[in-house]
mmCIF file of C-alpha atoms and ligand atoms in Angstrom:
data_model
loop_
_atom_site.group_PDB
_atom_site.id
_atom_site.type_symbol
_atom_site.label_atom_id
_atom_site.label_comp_id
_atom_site.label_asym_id
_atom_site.label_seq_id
_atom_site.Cartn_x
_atom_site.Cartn_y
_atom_site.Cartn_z
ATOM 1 C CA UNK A 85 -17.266 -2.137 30.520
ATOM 2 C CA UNK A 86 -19.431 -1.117 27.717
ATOM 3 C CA UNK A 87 -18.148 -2.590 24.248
ATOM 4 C CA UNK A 88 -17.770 0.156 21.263
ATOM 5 C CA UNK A 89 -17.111 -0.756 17.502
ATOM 6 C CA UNK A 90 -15.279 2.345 16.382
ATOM 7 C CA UNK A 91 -14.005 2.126 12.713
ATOM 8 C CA UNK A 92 -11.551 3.495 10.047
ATOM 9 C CA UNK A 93 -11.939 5.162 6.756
ATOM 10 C CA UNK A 94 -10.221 6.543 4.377
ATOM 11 C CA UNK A 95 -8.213 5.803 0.892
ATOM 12 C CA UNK A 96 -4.960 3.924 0.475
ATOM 13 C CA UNK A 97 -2.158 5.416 2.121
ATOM 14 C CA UNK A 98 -4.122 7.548 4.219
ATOM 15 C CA UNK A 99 -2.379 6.261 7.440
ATOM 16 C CA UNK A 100 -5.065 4.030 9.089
ATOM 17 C CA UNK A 101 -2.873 1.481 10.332
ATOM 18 C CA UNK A 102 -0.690 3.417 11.698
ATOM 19 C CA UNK A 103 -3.079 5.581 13.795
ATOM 20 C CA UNK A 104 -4.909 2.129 14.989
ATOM 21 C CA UNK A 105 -1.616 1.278 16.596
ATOM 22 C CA UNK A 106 -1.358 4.100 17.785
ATOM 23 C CA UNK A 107 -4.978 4.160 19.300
ATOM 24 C CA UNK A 108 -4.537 0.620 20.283
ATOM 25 C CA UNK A 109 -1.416 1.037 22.599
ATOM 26 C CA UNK A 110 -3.027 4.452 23.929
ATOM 27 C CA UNK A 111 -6.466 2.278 24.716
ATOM 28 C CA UNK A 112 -4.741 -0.694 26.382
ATOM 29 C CA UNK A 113 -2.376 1.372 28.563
ATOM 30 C CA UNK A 114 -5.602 2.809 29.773
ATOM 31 C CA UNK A 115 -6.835 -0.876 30.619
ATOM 32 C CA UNK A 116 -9.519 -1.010 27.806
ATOM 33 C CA UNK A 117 -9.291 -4.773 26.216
ATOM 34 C CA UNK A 118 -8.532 -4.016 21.956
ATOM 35 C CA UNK A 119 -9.637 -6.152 19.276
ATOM 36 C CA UNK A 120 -7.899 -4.982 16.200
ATOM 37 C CA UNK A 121 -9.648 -6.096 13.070
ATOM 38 C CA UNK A 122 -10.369 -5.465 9.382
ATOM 39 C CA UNK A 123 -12.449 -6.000 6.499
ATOM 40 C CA UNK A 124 -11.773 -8.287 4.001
ATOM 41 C CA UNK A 125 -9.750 -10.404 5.569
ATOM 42 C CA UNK A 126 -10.549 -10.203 9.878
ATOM 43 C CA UNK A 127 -10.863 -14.329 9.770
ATOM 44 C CA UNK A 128 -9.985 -17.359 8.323
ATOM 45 C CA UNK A 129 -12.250 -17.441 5.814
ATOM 46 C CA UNK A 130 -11.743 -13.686 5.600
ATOM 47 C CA UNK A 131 -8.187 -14.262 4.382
ATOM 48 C CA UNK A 132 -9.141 -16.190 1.502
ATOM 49 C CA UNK A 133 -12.170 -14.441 0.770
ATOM 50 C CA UNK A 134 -9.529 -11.359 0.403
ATOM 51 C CA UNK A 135 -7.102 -13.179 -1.660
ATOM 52 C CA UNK A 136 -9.692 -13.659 -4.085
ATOM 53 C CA UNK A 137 -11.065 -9.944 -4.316
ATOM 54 C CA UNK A 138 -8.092 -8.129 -4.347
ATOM 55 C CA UNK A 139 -5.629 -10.478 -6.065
ATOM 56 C CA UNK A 140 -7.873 -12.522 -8.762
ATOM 57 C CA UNK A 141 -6.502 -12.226 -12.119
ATOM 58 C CA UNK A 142 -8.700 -10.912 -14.707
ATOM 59 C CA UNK A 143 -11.874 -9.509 -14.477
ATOM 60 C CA UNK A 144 -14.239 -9.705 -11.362
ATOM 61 C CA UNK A 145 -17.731 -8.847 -11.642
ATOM 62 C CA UNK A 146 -18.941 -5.995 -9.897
ATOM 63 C CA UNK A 147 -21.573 -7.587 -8.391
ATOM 64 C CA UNK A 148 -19.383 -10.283 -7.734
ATOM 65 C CA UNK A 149 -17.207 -7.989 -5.712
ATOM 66 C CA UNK A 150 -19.919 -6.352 -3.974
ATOM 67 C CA UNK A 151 -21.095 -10.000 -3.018
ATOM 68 C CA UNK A 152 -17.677 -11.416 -1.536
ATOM 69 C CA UNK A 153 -16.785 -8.463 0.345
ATOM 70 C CA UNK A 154 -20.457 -9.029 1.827
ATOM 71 C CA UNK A 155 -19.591 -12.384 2.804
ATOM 72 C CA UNK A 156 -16.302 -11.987 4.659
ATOM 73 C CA UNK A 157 -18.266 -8.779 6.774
ATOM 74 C CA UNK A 158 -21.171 -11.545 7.558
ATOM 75 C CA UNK A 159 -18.958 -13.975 8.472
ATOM 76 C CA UNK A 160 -16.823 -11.547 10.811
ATOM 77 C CA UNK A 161 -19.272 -9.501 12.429
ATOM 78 C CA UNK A 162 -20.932 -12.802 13.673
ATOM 79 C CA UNK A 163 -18.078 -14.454 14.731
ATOM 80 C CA UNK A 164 -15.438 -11.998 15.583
ATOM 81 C CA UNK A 165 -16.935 -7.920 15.871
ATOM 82 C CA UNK A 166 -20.359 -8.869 17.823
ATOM 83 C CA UNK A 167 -18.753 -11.258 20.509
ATOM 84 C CA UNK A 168 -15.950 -8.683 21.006
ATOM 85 C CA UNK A 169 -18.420 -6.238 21.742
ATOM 86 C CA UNK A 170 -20.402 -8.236 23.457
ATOM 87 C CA UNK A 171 -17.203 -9.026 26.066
ATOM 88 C CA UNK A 172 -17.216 -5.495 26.778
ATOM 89 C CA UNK A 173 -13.842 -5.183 24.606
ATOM 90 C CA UNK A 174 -13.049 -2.374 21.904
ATOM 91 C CA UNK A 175 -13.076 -2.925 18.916
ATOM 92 C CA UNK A 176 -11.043 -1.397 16.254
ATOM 93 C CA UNK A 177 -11.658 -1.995 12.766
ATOM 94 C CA UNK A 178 -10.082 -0.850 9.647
ATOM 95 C CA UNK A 179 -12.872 -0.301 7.002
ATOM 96 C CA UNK A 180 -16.384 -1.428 7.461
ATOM 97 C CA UNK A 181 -19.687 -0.764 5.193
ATOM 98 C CA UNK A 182 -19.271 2.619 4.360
ATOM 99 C CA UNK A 183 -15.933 1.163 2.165
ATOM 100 C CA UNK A 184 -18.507 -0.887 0.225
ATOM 101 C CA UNK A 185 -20.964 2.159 -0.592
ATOM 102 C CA UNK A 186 -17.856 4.598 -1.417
ATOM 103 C CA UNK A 187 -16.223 1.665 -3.590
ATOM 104 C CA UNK A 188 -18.681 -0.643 -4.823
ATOM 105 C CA UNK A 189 -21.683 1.668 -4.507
ATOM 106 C CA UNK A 190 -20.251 5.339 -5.821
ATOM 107 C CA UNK A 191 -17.018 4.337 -7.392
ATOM 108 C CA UNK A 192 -18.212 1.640 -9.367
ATOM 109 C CA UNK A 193 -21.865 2.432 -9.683
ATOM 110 C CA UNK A 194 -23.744 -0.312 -8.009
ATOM 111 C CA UNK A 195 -25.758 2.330 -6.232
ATOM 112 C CA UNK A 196 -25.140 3.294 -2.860
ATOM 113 C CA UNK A 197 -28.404 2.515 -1.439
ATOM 114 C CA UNK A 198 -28.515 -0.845 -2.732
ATOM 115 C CA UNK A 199 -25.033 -1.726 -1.388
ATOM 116 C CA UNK A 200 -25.493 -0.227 1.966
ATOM 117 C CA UNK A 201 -28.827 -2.513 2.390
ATOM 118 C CA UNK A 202 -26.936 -5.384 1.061
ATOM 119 C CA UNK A 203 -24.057 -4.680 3.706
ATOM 120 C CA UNK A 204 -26.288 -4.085 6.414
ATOM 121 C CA UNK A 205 -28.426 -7.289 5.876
ATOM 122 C CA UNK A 206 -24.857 -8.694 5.957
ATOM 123 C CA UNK A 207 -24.029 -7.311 8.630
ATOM 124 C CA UNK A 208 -27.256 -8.030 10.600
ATOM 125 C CA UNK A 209 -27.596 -3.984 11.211
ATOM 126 C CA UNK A 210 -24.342 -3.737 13.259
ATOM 127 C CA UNK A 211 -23.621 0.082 13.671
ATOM 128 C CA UNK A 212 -20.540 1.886 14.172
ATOM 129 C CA UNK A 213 -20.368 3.559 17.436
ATOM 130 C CA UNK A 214 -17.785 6.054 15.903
ATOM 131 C CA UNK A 215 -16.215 6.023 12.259
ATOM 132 C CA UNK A 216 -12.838 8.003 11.943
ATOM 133 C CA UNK A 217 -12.533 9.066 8.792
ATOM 134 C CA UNK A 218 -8.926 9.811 7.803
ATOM 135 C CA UNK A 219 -9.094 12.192 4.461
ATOM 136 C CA UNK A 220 -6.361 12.761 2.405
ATOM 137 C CA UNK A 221 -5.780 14.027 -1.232
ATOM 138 C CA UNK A 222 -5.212 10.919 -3.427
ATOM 139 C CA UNK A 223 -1.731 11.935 -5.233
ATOM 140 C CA UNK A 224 -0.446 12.166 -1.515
ATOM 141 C CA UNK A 225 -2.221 8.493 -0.648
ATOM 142 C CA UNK A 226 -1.063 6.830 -3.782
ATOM 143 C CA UNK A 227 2.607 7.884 -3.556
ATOM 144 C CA UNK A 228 2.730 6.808 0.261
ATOM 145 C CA UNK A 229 1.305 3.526 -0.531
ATOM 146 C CA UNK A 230 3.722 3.194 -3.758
ATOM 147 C CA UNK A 231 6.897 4.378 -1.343
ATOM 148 C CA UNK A 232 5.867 1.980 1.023
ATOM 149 C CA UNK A 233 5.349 -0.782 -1.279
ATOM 150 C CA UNK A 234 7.559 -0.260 -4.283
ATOM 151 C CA UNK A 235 4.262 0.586 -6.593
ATOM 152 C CA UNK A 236 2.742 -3.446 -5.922
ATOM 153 C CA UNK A 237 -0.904 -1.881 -6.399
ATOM 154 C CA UNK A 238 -3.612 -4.296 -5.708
ATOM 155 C CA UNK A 239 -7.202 -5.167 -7.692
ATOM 156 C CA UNK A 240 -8.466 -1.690 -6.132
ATOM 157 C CA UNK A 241 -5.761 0.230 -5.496
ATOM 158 C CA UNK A 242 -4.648 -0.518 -9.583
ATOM 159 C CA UNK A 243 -8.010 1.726 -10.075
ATOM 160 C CA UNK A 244 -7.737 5.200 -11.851
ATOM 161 C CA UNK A 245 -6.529 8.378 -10.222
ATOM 162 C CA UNK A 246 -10.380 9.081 -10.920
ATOM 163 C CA UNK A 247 -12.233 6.373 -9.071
ATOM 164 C CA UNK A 248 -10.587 7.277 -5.753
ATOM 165 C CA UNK A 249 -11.014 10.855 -6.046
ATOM 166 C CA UNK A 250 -14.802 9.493 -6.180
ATOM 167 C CA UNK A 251 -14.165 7.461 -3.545
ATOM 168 C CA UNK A 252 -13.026 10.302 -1.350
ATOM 169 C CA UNK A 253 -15.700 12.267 -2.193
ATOM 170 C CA UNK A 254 -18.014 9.757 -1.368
ATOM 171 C CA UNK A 255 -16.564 9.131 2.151
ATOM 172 C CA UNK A 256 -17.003 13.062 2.522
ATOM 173 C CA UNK A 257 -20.721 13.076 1.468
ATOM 174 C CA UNK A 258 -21.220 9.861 4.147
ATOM 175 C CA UNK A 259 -19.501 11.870 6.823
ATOM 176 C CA UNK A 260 -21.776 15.020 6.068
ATOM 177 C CA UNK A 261 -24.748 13.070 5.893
ATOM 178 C CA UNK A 262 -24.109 11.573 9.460
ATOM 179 C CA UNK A 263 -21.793 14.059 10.984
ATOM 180 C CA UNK A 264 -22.865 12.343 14.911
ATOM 181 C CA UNK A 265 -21.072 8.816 13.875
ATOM 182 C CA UNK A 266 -18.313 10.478 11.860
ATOM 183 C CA UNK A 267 -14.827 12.227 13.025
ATOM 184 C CA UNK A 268 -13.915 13.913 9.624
ATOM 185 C CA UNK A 269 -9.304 14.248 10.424
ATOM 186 C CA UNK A 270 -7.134 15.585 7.850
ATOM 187 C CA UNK A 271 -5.047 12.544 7.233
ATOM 188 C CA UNK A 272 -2.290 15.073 5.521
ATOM 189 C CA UNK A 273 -1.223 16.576 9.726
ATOM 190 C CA UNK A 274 1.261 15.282 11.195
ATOM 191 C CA UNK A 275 0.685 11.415 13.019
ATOM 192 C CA UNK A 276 0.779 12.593 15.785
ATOM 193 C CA UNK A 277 -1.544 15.655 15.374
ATOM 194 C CA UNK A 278 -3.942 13.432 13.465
ATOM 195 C CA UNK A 279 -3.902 10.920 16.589
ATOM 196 C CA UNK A 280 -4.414 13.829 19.253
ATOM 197 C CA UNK A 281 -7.828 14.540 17.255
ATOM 198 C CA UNK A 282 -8.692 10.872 17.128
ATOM 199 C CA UNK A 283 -8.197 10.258 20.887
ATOM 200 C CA UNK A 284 -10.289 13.406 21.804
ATOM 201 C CA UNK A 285 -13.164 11.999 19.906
ATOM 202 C CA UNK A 286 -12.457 8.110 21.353
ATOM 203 C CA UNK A 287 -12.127 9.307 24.736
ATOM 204 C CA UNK A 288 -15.550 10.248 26.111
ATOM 205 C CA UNK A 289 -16.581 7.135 23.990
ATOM 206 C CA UNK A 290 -14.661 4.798 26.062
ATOM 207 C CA UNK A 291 -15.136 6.817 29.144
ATOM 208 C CA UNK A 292 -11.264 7.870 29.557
ATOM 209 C CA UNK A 293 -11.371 11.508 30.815
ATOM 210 C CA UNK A 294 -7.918 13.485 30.016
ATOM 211 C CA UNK A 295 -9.690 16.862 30.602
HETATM 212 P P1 TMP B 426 -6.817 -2.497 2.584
HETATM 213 O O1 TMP B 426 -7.102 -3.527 3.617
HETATM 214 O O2 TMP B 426 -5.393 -2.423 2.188
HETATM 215 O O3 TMP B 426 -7.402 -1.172 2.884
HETATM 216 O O4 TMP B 426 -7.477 -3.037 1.224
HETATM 217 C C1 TMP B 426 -8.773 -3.279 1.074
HETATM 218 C C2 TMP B 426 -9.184 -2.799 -0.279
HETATM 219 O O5 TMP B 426 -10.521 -3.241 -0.522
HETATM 220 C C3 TMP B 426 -9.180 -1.292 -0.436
HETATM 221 O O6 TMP B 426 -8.729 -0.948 -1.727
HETATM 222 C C4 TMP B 426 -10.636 -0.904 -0.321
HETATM 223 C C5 TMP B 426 -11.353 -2.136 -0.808
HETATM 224 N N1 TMP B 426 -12.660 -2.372 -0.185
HETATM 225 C C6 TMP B 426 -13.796 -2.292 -0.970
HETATM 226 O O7 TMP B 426 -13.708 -1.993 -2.159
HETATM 227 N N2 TMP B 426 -15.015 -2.560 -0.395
HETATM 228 C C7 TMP B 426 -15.145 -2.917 0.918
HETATM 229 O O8 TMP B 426 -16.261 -3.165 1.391
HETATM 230 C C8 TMP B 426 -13.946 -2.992 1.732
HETATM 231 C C9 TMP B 426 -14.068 -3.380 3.161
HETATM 232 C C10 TMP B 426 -12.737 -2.708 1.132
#
């Protein structure tokens, strides 16, 4: 089987994991092999590469950020994402470069051009095959993730109401600007309608015909 890197976007709270399970058990019952993954955190050294950037106390630089978030996607595309793919195996990824540009290059100014050549040097020009993004007004987002979680925001998500409305709206320029890689869903339909729309887009991808 062909390998595909198909992955998620989208705020906090906009329902990612949930539809990657979702996709995941729909994939595998089909006999396609799934390697679930994200960014930070997809390894070892991930994990406490994540720790750092979204639970640090105090400030982090920027540039800092931009620079460890690089580092755990170098260190898991070449160990984890490209062997995956290169098994023939799916894999499904929550949040991958364009997370960088829309945080660290719109929302806090590094410039997206510079961080998307940073992330692809990082990432040794791995592609997405397919990137779902899930888009969904932030008030909605903010008060799932705070009902889920009891209002425990992380480094990020502790970020004004403003900086993810420019993080949405950066996700939505991306997806305009490439609209062959991107599957724009609104993440505020039902799960299940928002997973119907995802599978008719992963489908032909991972040759699974359902008419
Ligand atoms: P999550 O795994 O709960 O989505 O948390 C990851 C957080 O890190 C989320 O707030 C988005 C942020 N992030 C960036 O700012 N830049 C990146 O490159 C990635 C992958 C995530």
């Amino acid at each position: 089987m062909t390998g595909r890197f198909i992955t998620l976007e989208g705020g906090d709270g906009a329902g990612k994991t949930t539809q990657a399970e979702l996709l995941t058990a729909w994939l595998e019952e089909r006999g396609r092999t799934v390697v679930r993954t994200r960014e930070p955190g997809g390894t070892d050294l991930g994990v406490r590469i994540r720790e750092i950037v979204l639970h640090e106390r105090g400030h982090v630089a920027p540039r800092a950020e931009a620079l460890l978030y690089a580092a755990d996607r170098a260190h898991h595309v070449e160990t984890l994402v490209r062997p995956a793919i290169a098994r023939g195996d799916v894999v499904l990824q929550d949040r991958y470069i364009d997370s960088s540009v829309a945080y660290q290059g719109v929302a806090r100014g590094l410039g997206a051009e510079q961080i998307r050549s940073l992330s692809e040097w990082a990432a040794d020009g791995l592609a997405p095959d397919l990137t779902i993004l899930l888009d969904l007004d932030v008030a909605v987002g903010r008060a799932r993730v705070a009902a889920a979680r009891g209002d425990t925001f992380d480094r990020l998500e502790s970020e004004a109401e403003a900086f993810h409305e420019t993080v949405r709206q950066a996700f939505l320029d991306m997806a305009a600007a490439e609209p062959r890689r991107f599957l724009v869903v609104d993440a505020g339909a039902s799960a299940p309608e928002v997973q119907r729309a995802i599978r008719s887009a992963v489908g032909p991808l991972v040759g699974i015909d359902e008419g």
